[in-house]
Coordinates of C-alpha atoms in Angstrom, one line a residue:
X169 CA 0.3 -38.8 -11.6
X170 CA 1.9 -36.1 -13.7
X171 CA 1.8 -32.8 -11.7
X172 CA 3.4 -30.6 -14.3
X173 CA 1.4 -27.6 -15.4
X174 CA -0.5 -28.1 -18.6
X175 CA -0.6 -25.6 -21.5
X176 CA -4.0 -24.2 -20.4
X177 CA -2.5 -23.3 -17.1
X178 CA 0.1 -21.1 -18.8
X179 CA -2.6 -19.8 -21.1
X180 CA -4.8 -18.8 -18.1
X181 CA -1.8 -17.1 -16.4
X182 CA -1.1 -15.2 -19.6
X183 CA -4.7 -14.0 -19.8
X184 CA -4.6 -12.9 -16.2
X185 CA -1.3 -11.2 -16.7
X186 CA -2.6 -9.4 -19.8
X187 CA -5.7 -8.1 -18.0
X188 CA -3.6 -7.0 -15.0
X189 CA -1.1 -4.9 -17.0
X190 CA -3.5 -3.5 -19.5
X191 CA -4.5 -0.4 -17.4
X192 CA -0.8 0.5 -17.0
X193 CA -0.1 -0.1 -20.7
X194 CA -3.2 2.0 -21.6
X195 CA -1.9 4.8 -19.4
X196 CA 1.5 4.6 -21.2
X197 CA -0.3 4.8 -24.6
X198 CA -2.1 8.0 -23.5
X199 CA 1.0 9.4 -21.9
X200 CA 3.0 9.0 -25.1
X201 CA 0.3 10.8 -27.2
X202 CA -0.7 14.5 -27.3
X203 CA -3.8 16.3 -26.3
X204 CA -5.0 16.9 -29.9
X205 CA -4.7 13.3 -30.9
X206 CA -6.6 12.1 -27.7
X207 CA -9.3 14.7 -28.3
X208 CA -9.8 13.4 -31.9
X209 CA -9.6 9.7 -31.0
X210 CA -9.9 8.7 -27.3
X211 CA -8.8 5.2 -28.2
X212 CA -5.1 5.5 -29.0
X213 CA -2.9 3.4 -31.3
X214 CA -1.8 0.0 -29.8
X215 CA 1.8 1.2 -30.1
X216 CA 3.3 4.0 -27.9
X217 CA 3.8 7.3 -29.7
X218 CA 6.9 9.5 -29.4
X219 CA 5.8 12.2 -26.8
X220 CA 6.3 10.2 -23.6
X221 CA 9.6 11.8 -22.5
X222 CA 8.5 15.4 -23.5
X223 CA 5.2 14.9 -21.5
X224 CA 7.0 13.6 -18.5
X225 CA 9.4 16.6 -18.7
X226 CA 6.4 18.9 -18.9
X227 CA 4.9 17.3 -15.8
X228 CA 8.1 17.7 -13.8
X229 CA 8.6 21.3 -14.8
X230 CA 4.9 22.3 -14.5
X231 CA 3.4 24.6 -12.0
X232 CA 2.8 21.8 -9.5
X233 CA 5.5 21.3 -6.8
X234 CA 6.4 17.9 -8.2
X235 CA 9.5 17.1 -6.2
X236 CA 8.0 18.3 -2.9
X237 CA 5.0 16.1 -3.6
X238 CA 7.4 13.2 -4.2
X239 CA 9.2 13.8 -0.9
X240 CA 5.8 14.1 1.0
X241 CA 4.6 10.8 -0.6
X242 CA 7.8 9.0 0.3
X243 CA 7.6 10.3 3.9
X244 CA 4.0 9.3 4.4
X245 CA 4.4 5.9 2.7
X246 CA 7.6 4.9 4.5
X247 CA 6.6 6.1 8.0
X248 CA 3.1 4.5 7.9
X249 CA 4.4 1.2 6.4
X250 CA 7.1 0.8 9.1
X251 CA 4.7 1.8 11.8
X252 CA 2.0 -0.6 10.6
X253 CA 4.4 -3.5 10.4
X254 CA 5.8 -2.7 13.9
X255 CA 2.4 -2.3 15.7
X256 CA 0.7 -5.1 13.8
X257 CA 3.5 -7.5 14.7
X258 CA 3.4 -6.4 18.3
X259 CA -0.4 -6.8 18.5
X260 CA -0.3 -10.0 16.5
X261 CA 2.1 -11.5 18.9
X262 CA -0.1 -10.5 21.9
X263 CA -3.3 -11.8 20.3
X264 CA -1.8 -15.1 19.0
X265 CA 0.5 -16.1 21.9
X266 CA -0.5 -14.3 25.1
X267 CA -3.5 -15.3 27.2
X268 CA -5.3 -12.5 28.8
X269 CA -8.9 -11.7 29.8
X270 CA -11.1 -10.5 26.9
X271 CA -8.5 -11.4 24.2
X272 CA -11.0 -13.0 21.8
X273 CA -13.6 -10.2 22.2
X274 CA -10.9 -7.5 21.7
X275 CA -9.6 -9.3 18.6
X276 CA -13.2 -9.6 17.3
X277 CA -13.7 -5.8 17.8
X278 CA -10.5 -5.1 15.9
X279 CA -11.7 -7.3 13.0
X280 CA -15.2 -5.8 13.1
X281 CA -13.7 -2.3 12.5
X282 CA -12.6 -3.6 9.0
X283 CA -16.3 -3.7 8.0
X284 CA -16.8 0.1 8.7
X285 CA -16.4 2.1 5.4
X286 CA -13.6 4.7 5.4
X287 CA -16.0 7.4 4.2
X288 CA -18.1 6.9 7.4
X289 CA -15.3 8.2 9.6
X290 CA -14.2 11.1 7.5
X291 CA -16.3 13.8 9.2
X292 CA -15.4 12.9 12.8
X293 CA -11.7 12.5 11.8
X294 CA -11.7 15.9 10.1
X295 CA -13.2 17.5 13.2
X296 CA -10.5 15.9 15.3
X297 CA -7.8 17.1 13.0
X298 CA -9.2 20.6 13.0
X299 CA -9.3 20.7 16.8
X300 CA -5.7 19.6 16.8
X301 CA -4.8 22.2 14.3
X302 CA -3.4 19.6 11.8
X303 CA -5.5 20.5 8.8
X304 CA -3.1 21.0 5.9
X305 CA -0.3 19.2 7.7
X306 CA 1.1 15.8 6.8
X307 CA 0.6 14.7 10.4
X308 CA -3.2 14.5 9.6
X309 CA -2.4 11.7 7.0
X310 CA 0.4 9.9 8.9
X311 CA -1.0 9.7 12.4
X312 CA -4.3 8.0 11.6
X313 CA -2.5 5.5 9.4
X314 CA 0.1 4.3 11.9
X315 CA -1.8 1.1 12.7
X316 CA -4.5 -0.8 10.7
X317 CA -7.0 -3.5 11.7
X318 CA -6.1 -5.5 8.6
X319 CA -2.4 -5.5 9.7
X320 CA -3.3 -6.7 13.2
X321 CA -5.5 -9.4 11.8
X322 CA -2.9 -10.4 9.2
X323 CA 0.0 -10.8 11.7
X324 CA -2.2 -12.5 14.3
X325 CA -3.2 -15.2 11.8
X326 CA 0.4 -15.6 10.6
X327 CA 2.1 -15.8 14.0
X328 CA -0.6 -18.2 15.3
X329 CA 0.8 -20.8 13.0
X330 CA 4.4 -19.6 12.4
X331 CA 5.5 -19.2 16.0
X332 CA 5.5 -22.3 18.2
X333 CA 5.1 -21.9 22.0
X334 CA 8.3 -23.9 22.4
X335 CA 10.3 -21.0 21.1
X336 CA 8.6 -18.6 23.4
X337 CA 9.3 -20.9 26.4
X338 CA 12.9 -21.3 25.4
X339 CA 13.3 -17.6 25.2
X340 CA 11.8 -17.2 28.7
X341 CA 14.1 -19.9 30.1
X342 CA 17.0 -17.9 28.7
X343 CA 15.9 -14.9 30.8
X344 CA 14.1 -12.8 28.1
X345 CA 11.2 -10.7 29.3
X346 CA 8.1 -10.1 27.2
X347 CA 9.6 -7.3 25.0
X348 CA 12.8 -9.2 24.5
X349 CA 10.9 -12.3 23.5
X350 CA 9.1 -10.2 20.9
X351 CA 12.3 -8.7 19.6
X352 CA 14.4 -11.9 19.5
X353 CA 11.7 -14.5 18.6
X354 CA 8.5 -13.1 17.2
X355 CA 9.9 -10.3 15.1
X356 CA 12.3 -12.6 13.1
X357 CA 9.6 -15.2 12.7
X358 CA 7.3 -12.7 11.1
X359 CA 9.8 -11.4 8.5
X360 CA 8.0 -12.9 5.5
X361 CA 4.5 -11.7 6.4
X362 CA 6.0 -8.4 7.6
X363 CA 7.6 -7.8 4.1
X364 CA 4.2 -8.5 2.5
X365 CA 2.4 -6.2 4.9
X366 CA 5.0 -3.5 4.3
X367 CA 4.5 -3.7 0.5
X368 CA 0.7 -3.7 0.8
X369 CA 0.7 -0.7 3.2
X370 CA 3.3 1.2 1.1
X371 CA 1.2 0.8 -2.1
X372 CA -2.0 1.8 -0.2
X373 CA -0.3 4.9 1.3
X374 CA 1.4 5.9 -2.0
X375 CA -1.8 5.7 -4.0
X376 CA -4.2 7.1 -1.4
X377 CA -6.1 10.0 -2.8
X378 CA -9.4 10.4 -0.9
X379 CA -8.2 11.5 2.6
X380 CA -5.1 13.5 1.5
X381 CA -7.3 15.4 -1.0
X382 CA -9.6 16.4 1.8
X383 CA -7.1 17.3 4.5
X384 CA -3.9 18.5 2.8
X385 CA -3.3 22.1 1.7
X386 CA -0.5 24.2 0.1
X387 CA 3.0 22.7 -0.1
X388 CA 2.1 19.6 1.9
X389 CA 0.3 17.8 -1.0
X390 CA 1.2 14.2 -1.7
X391 CA 1.8 13.1 -5.3
X392 CA -1.7 11.8 -6.3
X393 CA -3.3 15.1 -5.0
X394 CA -0.6 17.2 -6.7
X395 CA -1.1 15.4 -10.0
X396 CA -4.8 16.2 -9.8
X397 CA -3.9 19.8 -10.2
X398 CA -2.7 19.1 -13.8
X399 CA -6.3 19.4 -14.9
X400 CA -7.9 22.8 -15.2
X401 CA -11.6 23.6 -14.9
X402 CA -12.1 24.0 -18.6
X403 CA -9.6 21.6 -20.2
X404 CA -8.1 18.3 -19.2
X405 CA -4.9 17.3 -20.9
X406 CA -5.0 13.5 -20.5
X407 CA -1.6 13.0 -22.0
X408 CA -0.1 15.1 -19.1
X409 CA -2.3 13.5 -16.5
X410 CA -1.4 10.0 -17.7
X411 CA 2.3 11.0 -17.8
X412 CA 2.0 11.9 -14.1
X413 CA 0.4 8.6 -13.4
X414 CA 3.2 6.7 -15.2
X415 CA 5.8 8.7 -13.2
X416 CA 4.0 8.0 -9.9
X417 CA 3.9 4.2 -10.6
X418 CA 7.7 3.9 -11.3
X419 CA 8.7 3.9 -7.5
X420 CA 6.1 1.1 -6.9
X421 CA 7.6 -1.0 -9.7
X422 CA 11.1 -0.4 -8.4
X423 CA 9.9 -1.4 -4.9
X424 CA 8.4 -4.6 -6.2
X425 CA 11.5 -5.5 -8.2
X426 CA 13.7 -4.9 -5.1
X427 CA 11.4 -6.7 -2.6
X428 CA 10.0 -9.3 -5.0
X429 CA 12.0 -12.1 -3.4
X430 CA 10.7 -11.3 0.1
X431 CA 7.2 -11.1 -1.3
X432 CA 7.3 -14.5 -3.0
X433 CA 8.9 -16.0 0.1
X434 CA 6.1 -14.6 2.3
X435 CA 3.4 -15.9 0.0
X436 CA 5.0 -19.4 -0.1
X437 CA 5.4 -19.5 3.6
X438 CA 1.8 -18.5 4.1
X439 CA 0.7 -21.2 1.5
X440 CA 2.7 -23.9 3.2
X441 CA 1.4 -23.0 6.6
X442 CA -2.2 -22.7 5.3

């Protein structure tokens, strides 16, 4: 049987690719235009205009503290991503390979928290942050995001198949305690899934707007919240706003280019084990 992809497979992939990149291309079209042209015709030309670099320069030199917002976003995204990978791998190792009383119920509770809408916990979380005196501080964004239920579930499912008990027993026979077994056996085995979890968490932290918009103040704004200040109460310059969006997406594209190999490797490992 011929298993080679047919032409309609490539056609379907091309359609999906086109739909996926269209929002970014539309943002580039608006970013390369000017406010007057967009006001006259909200649907721009299909080809980029010549104002992209000048609009990006205007965003960077505007009243918003652009570089400080970049540093804040990088700090939040890197710290939360590394922390989520570490704690999710640690918890995943415990849930998948250790036997202790209440393990299944505890894992079920962690999974059940994924069904709770984020908006439902905003008011209690804001009250906690206010009592701690963290309103307007980056700690109010970083600390609640250090571990996620999705990350724990993801790594539990992955390590359940990827880490055989024989490796754990071999590490114990070599004299490793529980933490050494985690560091020398579980952590290397979860590298592919960990890379994917890092990317997902980084993108989620980088683009997060809802909670940082509520809790951050002054010079501690992250990039999405700072870009929101490009619009005034009476006039919205969509060319500037879209220029800020394009600039904010560039680090994500660079990250996917640099880590694409690990991402594909993790996906393939998950597919083979599934």
